[in-house]
Amino acid sequence: MSEIRELYQELILDHNRNPRNFKPLPDANHHSEGFNPLCGDHYHVYIKTDENGTIQEITFDGKGCAISKASASLMTGFLKGKSVEEAIVAFDSFHDVVTGKIDPETGMAELGKLAVFAGVREFPVRVKCASLAWHTMKAALTETETVISTE
Amino acid sequence: MNTDVKTQTSTDTFNAAKARLDFPALHQEVHGRPLVYLDNAATTHKPASMIEAVNRFYQRDNSNVHRGVHYLSQKATGQYERARQTVRRFINAADENEIIFVRGATEGVNLIAQTFGRHFVHAGDEILISEMEHHSNIVPWQILCEQTGATLKVIPFMDSGEIDLNTYQSMLNPRVKLVGIVHLSNTLGTINPVAEMVKMAHAQEIPVLIDGAQSVAHLPVDVQAIDADFFVFSGHKVFGPTGIGVVYGKMDRLDQLQPYQGGGDMIHSVTFEKTIYADVPHKFEAGTPNIAGAIGLGAALEYLTSWSLEEIIRYENELLRYATQALKKIEGLTIIGNAQNKAGVISFALEDIHPHDIGTILDMEGVAVRTGHHCTQPIMDHYQIPATTRVSLAFYNNQADIDAMMQALQKAIEVFR
Ligand SMILES: Cc1ncc(COP(=O)(O)O)c(C=O)c1O
């Protein structure tokens, strides 16, 4: 049971049960859709940035497993108030930690609560679940064709 | 014409405990737990006699087929062709030349689509398949339809997971050039009434392809009794190696078809002006075939038929009932696919717990199941679910496997509720 709990930490279970910022954002100026065909995880990420490139609001909706949903939920909490540049840097750190490229001890400091996903690196097939929302977020911020224009 | 019924050479009384010992890979630990393998619809494990046959071929008899006058080449050719005879006996084809070796069920469907289909299907024609087909019996027809301008029509199934034969009847018409039906659904466990469906299609002179990928390991298959025009399956789902499979076709159908691929082994003679093709089945087996694979498949089928198939089926049905009853006791669990006539596949959905999370937790307990859409996305769409957890049985499974799976499932529920 202990290995199971290492992956499914209380924080992850909590965010799976009660995802935060789980709603569409009608006045988003960035939006992207992420899909994991292997397991059918499917999310939208909505972001509203201001003229300085600060993330004012970030929300998501969609369906998927506990890991992907909790990851999306925690990501939105983490990125709110950060700049677009900081979000991209956080993407890289998060990605490196869940893929085992960097040691969570050193890499996790600036990721705060997101450290709960360090356990995922023991489960290669679940890395995609943990990083789906992050990829979607990055696409929303960097790919122009996914931007929803708000008048 | 050879019409002898399937002969069971030794027909030992089926003994699941004894059979289990014949499969070396089942006896290992995974994450520190004894392996409980319940993903047989994806691929089955292999009996030692099959592994040994492949090993022996490479260790001793390795040579190319149909090409050399030397000793080893003749020996390899003999074994390869004997495997074809074993397959013929196993599915009770009339003639061993009706057995074409391919890579698997997927290549088999593609072969029929690109030979029969390219020849006989034209713009305005229809191909009829069911809503419960595996992607491998959908996509090759979509490709064909794109190439020819034909239309793909889909026979819906009912929420029980059964095809309504009246609806099927109403969709048969002179524009339909081929019907493709899965014999045993890899997601729903439904056994389709293929013999009856073939008869209905034949009444309008429409040929039928049966996808036997799942049925060969779990049902008696007699292609003449079904009266299938084409029947495909994969070796690896019937205790044989990967990379080998079979297309059966009635000789008069195969005879009319042009080759699938060109190359060596499929010709009588080649000049730059004119090439004369070999006869069926070699016409469809261009290049060096998977010789060891065919020999392994032959050995696997010989192993399987050393047991009484009737007893295996009875045993698997009992296990299916046991597992179904256990699962039904879990609150909030829905079994997807409740056909009257069902074989050892159970797909289920559990409220609040995504199949992917179930799959991971079961795996940590040593229990291998499949989670996802099982290459049948239209079935997921039918039930409006993204995925299921699937337990699929083989004759080497036992009640202890089901109990271990249930215990692991209880752990998943504990974590999530
Ligand atoms: C019903 C069915 N048809 C076709 C296939 C394709 O078999 P293969 O991937 O071995 O070609 C499968 C395998 O999953 C199957 O279950």
XYZ file of C-alpha atoms and ligand atoms in Angstrom:
584
model
C 0.000 0.000 0.000
C 2.895 2.376 0.769
C 4.082 2.529 -2.861
C 0.552 3.290 -3.924
C 0.393 6.147 -1.426
C 3.696 7.475 -2.676
C 2.175 8.033 -6.074
C -1.323 8.889 -4.945
C -0.456 11.363 -2.203
C -3.249 12.961 -0.227
C -2.740 16.284 -2.019
C -3.187 14.600 -5.402
C -6.301 12.761 -4.267
C -7.713 15.975 -2.852
C -7.147 17.921 -6.071
C -8.611 15.024 -8.051
C -11.748 15.040 -5.922
C -12.054 18.807 -5.771
C -10.143 20.308 -8.665
C -9.427 24.046 -8.239
C -9.988 26.580 -11.007
C -12.032 23.910 -12.793
C -14.134 25.994 -15.158
C -13.918 27.659 -18.536
C -12.720 31.251 -18.662
C -14.868 33.259 -21.073
C -12.500 36.232 -21.238
C -9.323 34.180 -21.681
C -6.905 35.521 -24.270
C -4.982 32.236 -24.484
C -6.521 28.808 -24.846
C -5.392 25.367 -25.888
C -6.732 21.865 -25.929
C -4.655 18.898 -24.819
C -5.347 15.299 -25.635
C -3.697 12.061 -24.612
C -4.951 9.507 -27.112
C -3.505 6.586 -25.162
C -5.897 6.973 -22.240
C -8.417 9.507 -23.467
C -7.364 12.335 -21.117
C -8.720 15.537 -22.576
C -8.380 19.043 -21.163
C -8.770 22.676 -22.087
C -6.536 25.265 -20.455
C -7.685 28.894 -20.413
C -5.367 31.767 -19.556
C -5.902 35.496 -19.183
C -2.755 37.614 -19.269
C -2.522 41.350 -18.814
C -0.526 43.821 -20.913
C 2.638 43.111 -18.865
C 2.490 39.412 -19.604
C 1.348 38.463 -16.117
C -1.042 35.533 -15.751
C -4.114 37.035 -14.098
C -6.373 34.018 -14.368
C -5.755 30.423 -15.366
C -8.428 27.718 -15.399
C -9.023 24.336 -16.946
C -11.776 21.852 -17.667
C -12.054 18.407 -19.196
C -11.699 14.783 -18.197
C -8.976 12.379 -17.244
C -7.270 10.285 -14.612
C -6.420 11.443 -11.098
C -2.813 12.254 -11.937
C -3.679 14.423 -14.924
C -6.527 16.213 -13.184
C -4.617 16.926 -9.973
C -1.649 18.090 -11.994
C -3.809 20.522 -13.948
C -5.439 21.765 -10.768
C -2.163 22.345 -8.927
C -0.624 23.926 -11.996
C -3.331 26.565 -12.208
C -2.811 27.479 -8.546
C 0.934 27.636 -9.018
C 0.958 29.786 -12.146
C -1.579 32.420 -11.174
C 0.252 35.723 -10.780
C 3.416 34.476 -12.512
C 4.751 35.953 -15.729
C 4.607 34.101 -19.026
C 8.403 33.664 -18.865
C 8.205 32.217 -15.366
C 5.495 29.827 -16.535
C 7.741 28.514 -19.304
C 10.633 28.076 -16.869
C 8.315 26.227 -14.473
C 7.216 23.986 -17.347
C 10.830 22.968 -17.937
C 11.532 22.277 -14.258
C 8.337 20.305 -13.814
C 9.038 18.299 -16.929
C 12.602 17.546 -15.816
C 11.444 16.376 -12.413
C 8.664 14.039 -13.610
C 10.876 12.560 -16.309
C 13.663 12.040 -13.761
C 16.100 14.342 -15.574
C 16.824 16.290 -12.432
C 16.832 15.283 -8.840
C 13.623 16.359 -7.132
C 15.648 17.441 -4.090
C 17.307 20.211 -6.058
C 14.709 20.846 -8.719
C 11.658 20.946 -6.499
C 12.521 23.897 -4.316
C 11.048 26.472 -6.641
C 8.136 24.181 -7.541
C 6.695 24.167 -4.037
C 3.624 21.983 -3.699
C 4.202 20.526 -7.143
C 6.847 18.364 -5.505
C 4.086 15.803 -4.866
C 4.466 14.739 -8.472
C 8.061 13.607 -7.999
C 6.721 10.079 -7.421
C 5.534 9.957 -11.026
C 9.084 9.488 -12.292
C 8.883 5.897 -11.041
C 5.957 5.338 -13.437
C 7.128 6.092 -16.978
C 3.710 5.423 -18.501
C 2.156 8.009 -16.198
C 4.555 10.863 -16.996
C 2.314 11.890 -19.878
C -0.627 12.127 -17.499
C 1.246 14.442 -15.134
C 2.562 16.670 -17.886
C -0.497 16.904 -20.152
C -1.875 20.093 -18.585
C 1.576 21.653 -18.640
C 2.033 20.944 -22.333
C -1.417 22.372 -22.961
C -0.567 25.484 -20.955
C 2.665 25.967 -22.872
C 0.883 25.576 -26.196
C -1.733 28.103 -25.122
C 0.949 30.661 -24.301
C 3.300 30.081 -27.209
C 1.295 28.924 -30.201
C -0.525 31.775 -31.850
C -3.158 29.680 -33.611
C -4.621 28.483 -30.323
C -5.113 32.007 -28.988
C -8.689 32.991 -28.542
C -9.117 36.661 -29.243
C -11.195 38.587 -26.772
C -12.602 41.859 -28.046
C -11.544 -31.617 -50.857
C -10.452 -32.396 -47.384
C -13.274 -32.027 -44.904
C -12.189 -33.951 -41.864
C -13.288 -32.355 -38.617
C -10.770 -31.010 -36.170
C -8.950 -33.895 -34.587
C -7.824 -33.618 -31.008
C -4.782 -35.735 -30.910
C -4.410 -36.598 -27.259
C -7.392 -34.834 -25.613
C -6.237 -34.937 -22.037
C -8.919 -34.030 -19.555
C -8.366 -30.329 -19.163
C -6.390 -29.497 -16.071
C -5.870 -25.764 -15.552
C -3.214 -26.202 -12.850
C -1.219 -28.484 -15.103
C -1.670 -26.230 -18.123
C -0.431 -23.248 -16.124
C 2.873 -25.019 -15.534
C 3.406 -25.156 -19.288
C 3.702 -21.346 -19.462
C 7.074 -20.225 -18.039
C 6.385 -16.474 -18.078
C 3.420 -16.863 -15.731
C 5.741 -17.909 -12.933
C 7.446 -14.679 -12.047
C 7.108 -11.801 -9.649
C 6.153 -8.286 -10.656
C 6.772 -5.453 -8.177
C 7.482 -8.149 -5.612
C 4.132 -9.897 -6.126
C 3.323 -13.052 -8.052
C 2.249 -12.074 -11.555
C -1.488 -12.254 -12.184
C -1.876 -11.994 -15.922
C -5.344 -10.907 -17.009
C -4.489 -9.163 -20.281
C -4.896 -12.126 -22.593
C -6.932 -10.245 -25.171
C -3.866 -8.069 -25.815
C -1.595 -11.049 -26.115
C -1.399 -14.497 -24.582
C 1.592 -16.088 -22.907
C 3.497 -18.861 -24.608
C 3.761 -22.546 -23.809
C 7.270 -23.966 -23.392
C 6.726 -26.306 -26.349
C 6.137 -23.331 -28.647
C 9.205 -21.480 -27.359
C 11.216 -24.647 -27.804
C 10.025 -25.104 -31.405
C 11.161 -21.584 -32.330
C 14.405 -22.081 -30.471
C 15.047 -25.395 -32.186
C 14.462 -23.850 -35.574
C 17.071 -21.160 -35.022
C 19.494 -23.464 -33.229
C 19.418 -26.242 -35.747
C 17.190 -25.950 -38.799
C 17.599 -22.305 -39.746
C 17.437 -21.821 -43.492
C 15.353 -20.035 -46.094
C 12.256 -21.700 -47.528
C 11.292 -22.700 -51.074
C 14.741 -21.737 -52.369
C 17.454 -24.268 -51.751
C 18.041 -27.825 -52.764
C 20.224 -28.244 -49.714
C 19.252 -30.219 -46.675
C 18.446 -27.405 -44.269
C 16.403 -25.459 -46.768
C 14.301 -28.511 -47.481
C 13.870 -29.088 -43.786
C 12.820 -25.482 -43.157
C 10.419 -25.618 -46.079
C 8.935 -28.825 -44.760
C 8.360 -27.372 -41.312
C 6.935 -24.142 -42.699
C 4.490 -26.003 -44.913
C 3.585 -28.392 -42.104
C 2.624 -25.363 -40.022
C 0.266 -24.381 -42.826
C -1.329 -27.819 -42.594
C -1.670 -27.464 -38.831
C -3.445 -24.137 -39.294
C -5.726 -25.702 -41.895
C -6.704 -28.450 -39.483
C -7.154 -25.991 -36.635
C -9.703 -23.817 -38.442
C -10.952 -26.681 -40.592
C -10.216 -25.080 -43.941
C -10.916 -27.303 -46.950
C -7.447 -26.917 -48.440
C -4.084 -25.921 -46.977
C -3.524 -23.588 -49.920
C -6.304 -21.447 -48.524
C -3.980 -20.511 -45.645
C -1.850 -17.413 -46.235
C 0.785 -16.446 -43.688
C 0.922 -12.739 -42.880
C 2.114 -10.628 -39.925
C -1.166 -10.732 -38.050
C -4.861 -9.956 -38.142
C -4.149 -6.337 -39.026
C -2.107 -7.206 -42.080
C -4.743 -9.789 -42.964
C -7.528 -7.212 -43.160
C -5.279 -4.872 -45.125
C -4.463 -7.683 -47.544
C -8.137 -8.354 -48.238
C -8.935 -4.635 -48.499
C -6.120 -4.054 -50.981
C -6.666 -7.172 -53.093
C -10.348 -8.058 -52.993
C -11.274 -4.454 -52.253
C -9.208 -2.806 -54.976
C -10.570 -5.268 -57.511
C -14.249 -5.517 -56.647
C -15.135 -2.305 -54.844
C -15.977 0.807 -56.845
C -17.396 4.271 -56.354
C -20.940 4.088 -55.017
C -20.432 0.660 -53.436
C -20.695 0.030 -49.713
C -18.551 -1.816 -47.179
C -20.512 -2.917 -44.123
C -18.820 -3.330 -40.749
C -20.111 -3.286 -37.185
C -19.828 -0.571 -34.569
C -17.824 -2.933 -32.335
C -14.924 -3.532 -34.730
C -11.310 -3.204 -33.672
C -9.562 -0.287 -35.403
C -7.800 -2.876 -37.565
C -11.153 -3.784 -39.123
C -12.122 -0.137 -39.580
C -9.146 1.831 -40.855
C -8.203 -0.460 -43.802
C -11.776 -0.018 -45.077
C -11.621 3.741 -44.631
C -8.434 3.738 -46.700
C -10.129 1.585 -49.346
C -13.154 3.866 -49.414
C -10.903 6.865 -49.915
C -9.140 5.075 -52.773
C -12.306 3.901 -54.507
C -15.074 6.329 -53.606
C -17.028 3.605 -51.824
C -18.866 4.299 -48.541
C -18.283 2.682 -45.168
C -21.548 1.776 -43.427
C -21.752 0.799 -39.777
C -24.112 -1.748 -38.226
C -24.938 -0.367 -34.770
C -24.987 -2.537 -31.676
C -27.465 -2.322 -28.815
C -26.502 -1.246 -25.278
C -26.330 -4.917 -24.311
C -23.346 -5.164 -26.665
C -25.242 -7.241 -29.249
C -25.881 -6.604 -32.901
C -29.562 -6.371 -33.808
C -29.911 -8.771 -36.712
C -32.983 -6.987 -38.044
C -30.994 -3.793 -38.402
C -28.211 -5.784 -40.030
C -30.703 -7.356 -42.448
C -32.038 -3.939 -43.388
C -28.537 -2.722 -44.247
C -27.768 -5.555 -46.658
C -28.385 -4.444 -50.230
C -26.869 -4.916 -53.681
C -24.445 -2.000 -53.220
C -22.720 -3.824 -50.324
C -19.599 -5.514 -51.665
C -18.254 -6.914 -48.412
C -19.309 -7.393 -44.800
C -16.627 -7.355 -42.074
C -17.534 -8.660 -38.607
C -15.576 -9.400 -35.474
C -16.196 -12.947 -34.230
C -15.465 -12.219 -30.559
C -15.234 -8.597 -29.436
C -11.982 -7.758 -27.652
C -13.726 -5.047 -25.620
C -17.263 -6.313 -24.987
C -16.659 -10.050 -24.999
C -19.650 -10.431 -27.324
C -19.705 -13.567 -29.451
C -21.371 -12.521 -32.669
C -23.611 -15.024 -34.491
C -21.239 -15.074 -37.429
C -22.604 -18.167 -39.159
C -26.070 -16.640 -39.239
C -24.723 -13.275 -40.368
C -22.744 -14.902 -43.155
C -25.848 -16.759 -44.288
C -27.829 -13.530 -44.421
C -25.121 -11.831 -46.479
C -24.731 -14.829 -48.780
C -28.457 -14.730 -49.498
C -27.582 -11.537 -51.391
C -24.277 -12.918 -52.661
C -22.223 -10.622 -50.454
C -18.916 -12.082 -49.209
C -17.991 -11.821 -45.522
C -14.704 -11.341 -43.724
C -14.547 -12.539 -40.117
C -12.027 -10.999 -37.725
C -11.070 -14.023 -35.649
C -8.257 -12.329 -33.689
C -9.937 -13.120 -30.364
C -12.050 -16.123 -31.237
C -9.323 -18.595 -32.203
C -8.101 -18.907 -28.611
C -11.524 -19.122 -26.995
C -14.071 -20.621 -29.382
C -14.191 -23.576 -31.718
C -13.480 -22.173 -35.161
C -14.628 -23.998 -38.260
C -14.393 -21.696 -41.253
C -16.443 -24.079 -43.379
C -19.250 -24.281 -40.832
C -19.236 -20.481 -40.551
C -18.979 -20.410 -44.356
C -16.675 -17.374 -44.078
C -15.228 -16.100 -47.326
C -12.270 -14.648 -45.448
C -11.101 -15.205 -41.884
C -8.084 -13.519 -40.266
C -6.249 -14.004 -36.983
C -2.948 -13.314 -35.192
C -0.631 -15.991 -33.839
C 0.281 -14.095 -30.686
C -3.272 -14.112 -29.338
C -3.468 -17.886 -29.608
C -0.283 -18.725 -27.662
C 1.998 -18.338 -30.693
C 4.721 -15.808 -31.550
C 4.210 -12.180 -32.536
C 4.689 -11.207 -36.163
C 2.818 -14.170 -37.600
C -0.834 -14.411 -38.517
C -3.176 -15.970 -40.999
C -5.547 -15.025 -43.760
C -7.918 -17.784 -44.702
C -9.813 -17.298 -47.947
C -11.998 -19.621 -49.953
C -9.951 -20.868 -52.866
C -12.328 -19.582 -55.545
C -12.155 -16.122 -53.957
C -8.360 -16.083 -53.579
C -7.875 -17.354 -57.107
C -9.554 -14.254 -58.509
C -7.305 -11.824 -56.677
C -4.168 -10.041 -57.804
C -1.091 -10.197 -55.545
C -0.852 -8.057 -52.440
C 2.856 -7.235 -52.662
C 5.456 -8.032 -55.287
C 8.819 -9.664 -54.770
C 10.583 -12.967 -54.462
C 8.743 -16.173 -53.601
C 5.492 -14.974 -55.182
C 6.388 -15.600 -58.814
C 6.669 -18.440 -61.303
C 8.937 -16.488 -63.618
C 10.125 -12.928 -64.029
C 11.346 -11.157 -67.136
C 11.316 -7.417 -67.697
C 8.506 -7.935 -70.192
C 6.267 -10.226 -68.213
C 6.048 -11.767 -64.766
C 3.930 -14.796 -64.039
C 2.693 -15.050 -60.496
C 2.868 -18.131 -58.332
C -0.302 -19.898 -57.272
C -2.268 -19.228 -54.114
C -1.092 -18.963 -51.341
C 2.481 -18.111 -52.429
C 1.175 -15.337 -54.641
C 0.338 -13.487 -51.425
C 3.546 -14.260 -49.556
C 6.149 -12.039 -51.205
C 9.643 -12.143 -49.746
C 11.143 -14.335 -47.059
C 8.294 -15.088 -44.680
C 8.365 -15.303 -40.897
C 9.484 -18.928 -40.991
C 10.183 -19.335 -37.288
C 6.917 -17.553 -36.549
C 4.913 -19.972 -38.659
C 6.645 -22.940 -37.053
C 5.958 -21.442 -33.616
C 2.317 -20.893 -34.495
C 2.035 -24.504 -35.619
C 3.538 -25.638 -32.316
C 1.177 -23.393 -30.334
C -1.874 -24.772 -32.106
C -0.643 -28.302 -31.566
C -0.261 -27.502 -27.885
C -3.745 -26.018 -27.695
C -5.362 -28.963 -29.422
C -3.620 -31.349 -27.054
C -6.346 -30.274 -24.631
C -10.028 -30.771 -25.212
C -11.255 -27.441 -26.544
C -14.710 -28.204 -25.266
C -13.394 -28.546 -21.728
C -11.300 -25.403 -22.047
C -14.365 -23.460 -23.109
C -16.403 -24.842 -20.234
C -13.605 -23.905 -17.830
C -13.256 -20.375 -19.209
C -17.006 -19.826 -19.041
C -17.018 -20.821 -15.399
C -14.153 -18.427 -14.683
C -15.980 -15.687 -16.570
C -19.052 -16.239 -14.440
C -16.973 -16.208 -11.263
C -15.240 -12.950 -12.194
C -18.455 -11.298 -13.358
C -20.229 -12.120 -10.117
C -17.328 -10.818 -8.033
C -17.163 -7.555 -9.960
C -20.917 -7.035 -9.830
C -20.750 -6.895 -6.032
C -18.751 -3.679 -6.176
C -20.856 -0.598 -5.698
C -20.779 1.831 -8.586
C -19.234 -0.657 -10.987
C -20.786 -1.017 -14.429
C -19.930 -3.883 -16.716
C -19.671 -2.674 -20.298
C -20.980 -5.414 -22.571
C -23.632 -7.777 -21.286
C -24.329 -9.961 -24.280
C -26.144 -13.239 -23.701
C -23.435 -15.006 -25.593
C -20.131 -13.881 -24.151
C -16.560 -15.155 -23.776
C -13.756 -14.321 -21.328
C -13.554 -10.554 -21.622
C -14.956 -8.174 -19.008
C -14.764 -4.427 -19.498
C -15.925 -2.264 -16.646
C -16.205 1.321 -15.516
C -16.024 2.387 -11.898
C -17.641 5.603 -10.729
C -15.111 8.271 -9.745
C -12.036 6.213 -10.544
C -10.421 6.565 -13.919
C -9.334 3.255 -15.523
C -5.798 4.535 -15.822
C -5.513 4.920 -12.052
C -7.018 1.468 -11.549
C -4.504 0.034 -14.001
C -1.551 1.539 -12.150
C -2.711 0.378 -8.737
C -3.473 -3.129 -10.000
C -0.053 -3.256 -11.606
C 1.610 -2.378 -8.314
C -0.143 -5.429 -6.899
C 1.213 -7.602 -9.705
C -2.095 -7.697 -11.577
C -1.877 -7.015 -15.321
C -5.059 -5.677 -16.912
C -5.544 -3.369 -19.836
C -6.992 0.087 -19.489
C -7.922 2.413 -22.306
C -10.103 2.203 -25.378
C -8.659 -1.154 -26.521
C -8.425 0.067 -30.133
C -12.206 0.315 -30.224
C -12.911 4.027 -29.842
C -16.365 3.760 -31.448
C -17.392 1.431 -28.588
C -16.232 4.057 -26.065
C -18.236 6.682 -27.951
C -21.298 4.428 -27.907
C -21.240 4.327 -24.113
C -19.908 7.901 -23.807
C -16.901 6.858 -21.755
C -13.238 7.620 -22.402
C -11.912 4.214 -21.422
C -12.594 0.982 -19.570
C -10.633 -1.403 -17.417
C -10.542 -4.776 -19.116
C -9.985 -8.179 -17.573
C -9.406 -10.856 -20.191
C -8.999 -14.528 -19.410
C -7.157 -17.523 -20.735
C -7.393 -21.158 -19.730
C -4.297 -20.876 -17.524
C -6.034 -18.350 -15.272
C -7.787 -19.519 -12.134
C -10.048 -18.279 -9.364
C -7.025 -17.214 -7.309
C -6.147 -14.792 -10.140
C -9.617 -13.305 -9.959
C -9.401 -13.085 -6.154
C -6.047 -11.272 -6.397
C -7.495 -8.888 -8.948
C -10.482 -8.196 -6.697
C -8.224 -7.522 -3.722
C -6.150 -5.085 -5.735
C -9.330 -3.420 -6.925
C -10.471 -3.013 -3.308
C -7.184 -1.236 -2.604
C -7.800 1.141 -5.473
C -11.258 1.850 -4.099
C -9.813 2.440 -0.618
C -7.342 4.964 -1.989
C -9.975 6.839 -3.938
C -13.020 6.748 -1.675
C -10.713 -8.161 -32.360
C -9.338 -7.810 -32.812
N -9.094 -7.664 -34.112
C -7.879 -7.370 -34.581
C -6.806 -7.197 -33.739
C -5.470 -6.840 -34.313
O -4.538 -7.818 -34.071
P -2.989 -7.568 -34.369
O -2.645 -6.288 -33.658
O -2.312 -8.753 -33.795
O -2.833 -7.451 -35.840
C -7.007 -7.337 -32.382
C -5.875 -7.116 -31.446
O -5.925 -6.359 -30.512
C -8.295 -7.657 -31.896
O -8.531 -7.804 -30.597
